[in-house]
Amino acid sequence: MVKYTIPMDYTRPRKKVTIIGCGRFGSFLAWYAAQLGHKVTLYGKTGEISYEQLKMTRANDYLKLPQSVELTNDLKSAVKSAEILQVSVPSQVFRDVMAELTSKCDLKGKYLVTNMKGIEISTGKRLSEVALEFGLEKWQIAVWAGPGHVQEFVVGNPNCMLIDAYERATTERIVEYFRSPLIRFYYGNDIIGTEIGAAAKNVMGIVAGVLDGMNLSSLKGALMARGSREVARLIQEMGGNPISAYGLCHLGDYETTLFSKFSHNRTWGENYVLGKKFDLLAEGVHTARALSIVADKLGVDMPITSAVNSMILDKIPPRVVMEQLFDRSLKDDI
């Protein structure tokens, strides 16, 4: 396992950080925050494979946790000592996590940063909206989005990401706490666009995998253009800035999602076409359903997203879905 050390910056404020979720990105967040000099606790549940593996070996397929990271299954203790909570769990269980957090712990005065990208199917709500339902104040909530795979970061390959929030002061503080030579952060100023764009890029990742599986990878250029266009329409209708679809949260994340061998969503789509099983989490599967419901409700035309949802939900063969997309009425590009 390759080791990379982030140069220490002694001007950075040191914070008590708790990460909830021991999966691929949750374990990375613990590794990353510890290297920045923060006091880090990583929380997982007894019986969960990811937690049990880290408990036994302090390592997984991606990294080895620094000894300074405290690993625990005690939620109350993990949250009580934290100034910043970072949540990295599947999007569709986020509501359950928030319910458990608020029933067992006092979140007053703490920042909560969501590190996953999805939309709740049952309500069509963004994850920050779900958090607000549980009594958090807007200043407490931040969203971490943008490109970057754990496999690349842990060997020292840098990338750019962004932090967004309801309040600018929160955005600036979270960036200050987590900036480094490994991740150049940008300030987000459109939390609606950031959350929708970040979630929707996973749907486009599934399409990219389908194209790879059908030997139609040359269509990824068209996917990038038309995919970002329909996402921009939805963002605008939901009250966000359509230009966000062309920033780091969405279009800027296409390389890691549409082309990378590490992309779960791309791999899921390719395996779907080839009739192979893929057991790792691919958020785009649920997000296609959630976004289709929201788009239908708002009357927004999202043909690519709807096609993915139909392919998965209605079992329409990928080639038929492709033919239907190409058979749509002609229209202007811009």
Coordinates of C-alpha atoms in Angstrom, one line a residue:
M1 CA 0.0 0.0 0.0
V2 CA 1.5 3.3 -1.2
K3 CA 2.0 5.9 1.6
Y4 CA 1.7 9.6 1.0
T5 CA 2.0 12.3 3.6
I6 CA 0.4 15.7 3.3
P7 CA 2.8 18.5 4.2
M8 CA 1.9 19.9 7.6
D9 CA 0.5 23.5 7.7
Y10 CA 0.8 24.9 11.2
T11 CA -1.4 27.9 10.4
R12 CA -4.5 25.7 9.9
P13 CA -6.9 25.7 12.9
R14 CA -7.0 22.3 14.6
K15 CA -10.5 20.9 15.2
K16 CA -12.2 17.8 16.7
V17 CA -13.7 16.0 13.7
T18 CA -16.0 13.0 13.8
I19 CA -16.7 11.0 10.6
I20 CA -19.9 9.0 10.5
G21 CA -19.5 6.1 8.1
C22 CA -16.6 3.8 7.5
G23 CA -16.9 3.1 3.8
R24 CA -14.6 4.1 1.0
F25 CA -15.0 7.9 1.4
G26 CA -15.6 7.9 5.1
S27 CA -12.3 6.1 5.8
F28 CA -10.6 8.5 3.4
L29 CA -12.0 11.5 5.3
A30 CA -10.6 10.1 8.5
W31 CA -7.2 9.6 6.9
Y32 CA -7.3 13.0 5.4
A33 CA -8.4 15.0 8.5
A34 CA -5.8 13.2 10.6
Q35 CA -3.0 14.2 8.2
L36 CA -4.1 17.8 8.5
G37 CA -3.6 17.6 12.2
H38 CA -7.2 17.4 13.4
K39 CA -8.2 15.2 16.3
V40 CA -10.2 12.5 14.4
T41 CA -12.8 10.0 15.5
L42 CA -14.3 7.5 13.0
Y43 CA -17.7 6.0 13.9
G44 CA -19.2 2.8 12.6
K45 CA -21.7 0.3 13.7
T46 CA -20.9 -3.1 15.2
G47 CA -21.5 -5.8 12.5
E48 CA -21.0 -3.5 9.5
I49 CA -18.3 -5.1 7.3
S50 CA -16.5 -1.8 6.7
Y51 CA -16.3 -1.1 10.5
E52 CA -15.3 -4.6 11.5
Q53 CA -12.5 -4.7 8.9
L54 CA -11.0 -1.4 10.1
K55 CA -11.4 -2.5 13.7
M56 CA -9.4 -5.7 13.1
T57 CA -6.7 -4.3 10.8
R58 CA -7.1 -0.5 10.8
A59 CA -6.9 -0.8 7.0
N60 CA -9.1 -1.5 4.0
D61 CA -8.6 -1.9 0.3
Y62 CA -7.8 1.8 -0.1
L63 CA -5.7 2.9 2.9
K64 CA -4.3 2.4 6.4
L65 CA -5.7 4.6 9.1
P66 CA -3.1 6.7 11.1
Q67 CA -2.8 5.6 14.7
S68 CA -4.1 9.0 15.8
V69 CA -7.6 8.1 14.4
E70 CA -9.9 6.8 17.1
L71 CA -12.2 4.1 15.8
T72 CA -15.5 3.7 17.8
N73 CA -19.0 2.2 17.7
D74 CA -20.1 4.6 20.5
L75 CA -22.2 7.3 18.7
K76 CA -22.8 9.5 21.8
S77 CA -19.1 9.6 22.7
A78 CA -18.1 10.2 19.1
V79 CA -20.5 13.1 18.6
K80 CA -20.1 14.7 22.0
S81 CA -16.4 15.4 21.5
A82 CA -16.7 16.7 18.0
E83 CA -16.8 20.3 16.7
I84 CA -17.4 19.1 13.1
L85 CA -19.4 16.1 12.0
Q86 CA -18.8 14.7 8.5
V87 CA -21.4 12.2 7.3
S88 CA -20.6 9.7 4.6
V89 CA -23.4 7.1 4.3
P90 CA -25.7 6.0 1.5
S91 CA -28.0 8.9 0.7
Q92 CA -31.2 6.9 1.1
V93 CA -30.3 6.1 4.8
F94 CA -29.3 9.7 5.7
R95 CA -32.7 10.4 7.2
D96 CA -32.3 7.4 9.5
V97 CA -28.9 8.6 10.5
M98 CA -30.2 12.1 11.3
A99 CA -33.0 10.6 13.3
E100 CA -30.5 8.6 15.4
L101 CA -28.1 11.5 15.7
T102 CA -30.7 14.0 17.0
S103 CA -32.4 11.5 19.3
K104 CA -29.2 10.4 21.0
C105 CA -26.9 13.4 20.7
D106 CA -26.8 17.2 21.1
L107 CA -25.8 18.8 17.8
K108 CA -26.0 22.4 19.1
G109 CA -23.1 24.4 18.0
K110 CA -21.6 21.8 15.7
Y111 CA -21.1 21.9 12.0
L112 CA -22.5 19.0 9.9
V113 CA -20.9 18.4 6.5
T114 CA -22.6 16.0 4.1
N115 CA -20.1 14.1 2.0
M116 CA -22.4 12.0 -0.2
K117 CA -24.2 12.9 -3.4
G118 CA -27.9 11.9 -3.7
I119 CA -31.5 13.0 -3.5
E120 CA -34.0 11.3 -1.2
I121 CA -36.4 9.2 -3.3
S122 CA -39.4 9.4 -0.9
T123 CA -39.5 13.2 -0.7
G124 CA -37.3 14.5 -3.6
K125 CA -35.4 16.6 -1.1
R126 CA -31.8 17.5 -1.1
L127 CA -29.8 16.1 1.8
S128 CA -29.3 19.5 3.4
E129 CA -33.1 20.0 3.4
V130 CA -33.4 16.7 5.2
A131 CA -30.9 17.9 7.8
L132 CA -32.9 21.1 8.3
E133 CA -36.0 19.0 9.2
F134 CA -34.2 17.7 12.3
G135 CA -33.7 21.1 13.8
L136 CA -30.3 22.2 12.6
E137 CA -29.7 25.8 11.9
K138 CA -28.7 26.8 8.4
W139 CA -25.3 28.1 9.5
Q140 CA -24.4 24.5 10.8
I141 CA -24.8 22.8 7.4
A142 CA -22.2 22.4 4.6
V143 CA -21.9 20.3 1.5
W144 CA -18.6 18.8 0.3
A145 CA -18.7 18.0 -3.5
G146 CA -16.5 17.7 -6.6
P147 CA -14.2 15.3 -8.3
G148 CA -11.7 12.9 -6.7
H149 CA -11.3 9.2 -6.0
V150 CA -9.8 7.8 -2.8
Q151 CA -7.5 5.6 -4.8
E152 CA -6.0 8.8 -6.4
F153 CA -5.8 10.9 -3.3
V154 CA -4.0 8.4 -1.1
V155 CA -1.1 8.2 -3.5
G156 CA -0.8 12.0 -3.7
N157 CA -2.6 12.8 -6.9
P158 CA -4.3 16.2 -6.2
N159 CA -7.7 17.4 -7.3
C160 CA -10.1 20.3 -6.9
M161 CA -13.3 20.2 -4.9
L162 CA -15.7 22.6 -3.4
I163 CA -17.5 23.4 -0.2
D164 CA -21.0 25.0 -0.3
A165 CA -23.3 26.1 2.5
Y166 CA -26.4 28.2 3.2
E167 CA -24.1 30.9 4.8
R168 CA -20.9 32.1 3.3
A169 CA -19.1 32.2 6.7
T170 CA -19.7 28.5 7.0
T171 CA -18.3 27.8 3.6
E172 CA -15.2 29.8 4.4
R173 CA -14.6 28.2 7.7
I174 CA -14.9 24.6 6.4
V175 CA -12.6 25.4 3.5
E176 CA -10.0 26.8 6.0
Y177 CA -10.2 23.7 8.2
F178 CA -9.7 21.3 5.3
R179 CA -7.6 23.0 2.6
S180 CA -4.3 21.4 1.7
P181 CA -1.9 20.9 -1.3
L182 CA -3.8 17.6 -2.0
I183 CA -7.2 19.2 -2.3
R184 CA -7.7 22.7 -3.7
F185 CA -11.1 23.9 -2.5
Y186 CA -13.3 26.4 -4.2
Y187 CA -16.1 28.3 -2.5
G188 CA -19.6 27.3 -3.6
N189 CA -22.3 30.0 -3.6
D190 CA -25.3 27.9 -4.8
I191 CA -26.2 25.1 -2.4
I192 CA -29.2 24.1 -4.5
G193 CA -27.1 23.8 -7.7
T194 CA -24.3 22.1 -5.9
E195 CA -26.4 19.4 -4.3
I196 CA -28.5 18.7 -7.5
G197 CA -25.4 18.8 -9.8
A198 CA -23.4 16.5 -7.5
A199 CA -26.2 14.0 -7.3
A200 CA -27.0 14.1 -11.0
K201 CA -23.5 13.4 -12.2
N202 CA -23.8 9.9 -10.8
V203 CA -26.7 9.3 -13.2
M204 CA -24.5 10.4 -16.1
G205 CA -21.9 8.0 -14.8
I206 CA -24.3 5.1 -15.3
V207 CA -25.0 6.2 -18.8
A208 CA -21.2 6.4 -19.5
G209 CA -20.9 2.8 -18.3
V210 CA -23.7 1.7 -20.5
L211 CA -22.0 3.4 -23.5
D212 CA -18.7 1.6 -22.6
G213 CA -20.6 -1.7 -22.4
M214 CA -22.1 -1.1 -25.8
N215 CA -18.8 -0.1 -27.4
L216 CA -20.3 3.4 -27.9
S217 CA -17.8 5.4 -25.7
S218 CA -17.4 8.0 -28.5
L219 CA -20.9 9.3 -27.4
K220 CA -19.6 10.4 -24.1
G221 CA -18.9 13.9 -25.6
A222 CA -22.5 14.3 -26.5
L223 CA -23.5 12.9 -23.1
M224 CA -21.3 15.6 -21.4
A225 CA -23.0 18.4 -23.4
R226 CA -26.6 17.2 -23.2
G227 CA -26.4 15.8 -19.7
S228 CA -25.1 19.0 -18.2
R229 CA -27.7 20.9 -20.2
E230 CA -30.7 19.0 -18.7
V231 CA -29.3 19.2 -15.2
A232 CA -28.9 23.0 -15.6
R233 CA -32.6 23.2 -16.5
L234 CA -33.6 21.3 -13.3
I235 CA -31.3 23.4 -11.1
Q236 CA -32.9 26.6 -12.5
E237 CA -36.4 25.4 -12.0
M238 CA -35.6 24.5 -8.4
G239 CA -34.3 28.0 -7.7
G240 CA -30.6 27.5 -8.2
N241 CA -28.1 28.9 -10.6
P242 CA -28.1 26.9 -13.8
I243 CA -24.4 27.8 -14.3
S244 CA -23.6 25.5 -11.4
A245 CA -24.1 22.5 -13.7
Y246 CA -21.0 23.5 -15.5
G247 CA -18.9 23.8 -12.4
L248 CA -17.0 21.4 -10.1
C249 CA -20.1 19.8 -8.6
H250 CA -21.3 18.4 -12.0
L251 CA -19.4 18.9 -15.3
G252 CA -16.1 19.3 -13.4
D253 CA -16.7 15.8 -11.9
Y254 CA -17.4 14.1 -15.2
E255 CA -13.8 12.7 -15.7
T256 CA -13.9 10.9 -12.4
T257 CA -17.4 9.6 -13.0
L258 CA -17.7 9.0 -16.7
F259 CA -14.2 7.8 -17.5
S260 CA -12.4 6.6 -14.4
K261 CA -11.9 2.9 -13.7
F262 CA -12.6 3.7 -10.1
S263 CA -16.1 5.1 -10.7
H264 CA -18.8 2.9 -9.1
N265 CA -21.5 4.4 -11.3
R266 CA -19.7 3.9 -14.6
T267 CA -18.8 0.4 -13.6
W268 CA -22.4 -0.4 -12.6
G269 CA -23.6 0.8 -16.0
E270 CA -21.1 -1.2 -17.9
N271 CA -21.8 -4.4 -15.9
Y272 CA -25.5 -3.9 -16.4
V273 CA -25.1 -4.0 -20.2
L274 CA -22.8 -7.0 -19.9
G275 CA -25.1 -8.9 -17.6
K276 CA -22.6 -8.9 -14.7
K277 CA -23.4 -8.2 -11.1
F278 CA -21.9 -5.2 -9.3
D279 CA -22.4 -5.2 -5.5
L280 CA -20.7 -1.9 -4.6
L281 CA -22.7 1.3 -3.9
A282 CA -23.7 3.2 -7.1
E283 CA -25.7 6.2 -5.9
G284 CA -26.9 7.0 -9.5
V285 CA -29.3 4.0 -9.4
H286 CA -31.4 5.7 -6.7
T287 CA -30.8 9.2 -7.9
A288 CA -32.2 8.5 -11.4
R289 CA -35.5 7.6 -9.7
A290 CA -35.5 10.5 -7.4
L291 CA -34.6 13.1 -10.1
S292 CA -37.1 11.6 -12.5
I293 CA -39.9 12.1 -9.9
V294 CA -38.7 15.7 -9.2
A295 CA -38.4 16.5 -12.9
D296 CA -41.9 15.2 -13.7
K297 CA -43.4 17.1 -10.8
L298 CA -41.8 20.4 -12.0
G299 CA -42.3 19.8 -15.7
V300 CA -38.6 19.8 -16.5
D301 CA -37.5 17.8 -19.6
M302 CA -34.7 15.4 -18.5
P303 CA -34.6 12.8 -21.3
I304 CA -31.3 11.2 -20.3
T305 CA -32.2 10.9 -16.6
S306 CA -35.6 9.5 -17.5
A307 CA -34.1 7.0 -19.8
V308 CA -31.8 5.7 -17.1
N309 CA -34.7 5.4 -14.7
S310 CA -36.8 3.5 -17.3
M311 CA -33.9 1.2 -18.1
I312 CA -33.5 0.3 -14.4
L313 CA -37.1 0.4 -13.2
D314 CA -39.0 -0.8 -16.3
K315 CA -36.2 -3.2 -17.5
I316 CA -36.1 -1.6 -20.9
P317 CA -33.0 -2.9 -22.8
P318 CA -30.2 -0.4 -23.0
R319 CA -30.1 -0.5 -26.8
V320 CA -33.8 0.3 -27.0
V321 CA -33.3 3.2 -24.6
M322 CA -30.6 4.5 -26.8
E323 CA -32.8 4.3 -29.9
Q324 CA -35.6 6.1 -28.1
L325 CA -33.2 9.0 -27.2
F326 CA -32.0 9.2 -30.8
D327 CA -35.6 9.2 -32.1
R328 CA -36.6 12.2 -30.1
S329 CA -37.8 15.3 -32.0
L330 CA -35.0 17.6 -33.3
K331 CA -34.3 20.8 -31.4
D332 CA -31.7 23.6 -31.0
D333 CA -28.5 22.7 -29.2
I334 CA -28.3 25.9 -27.1

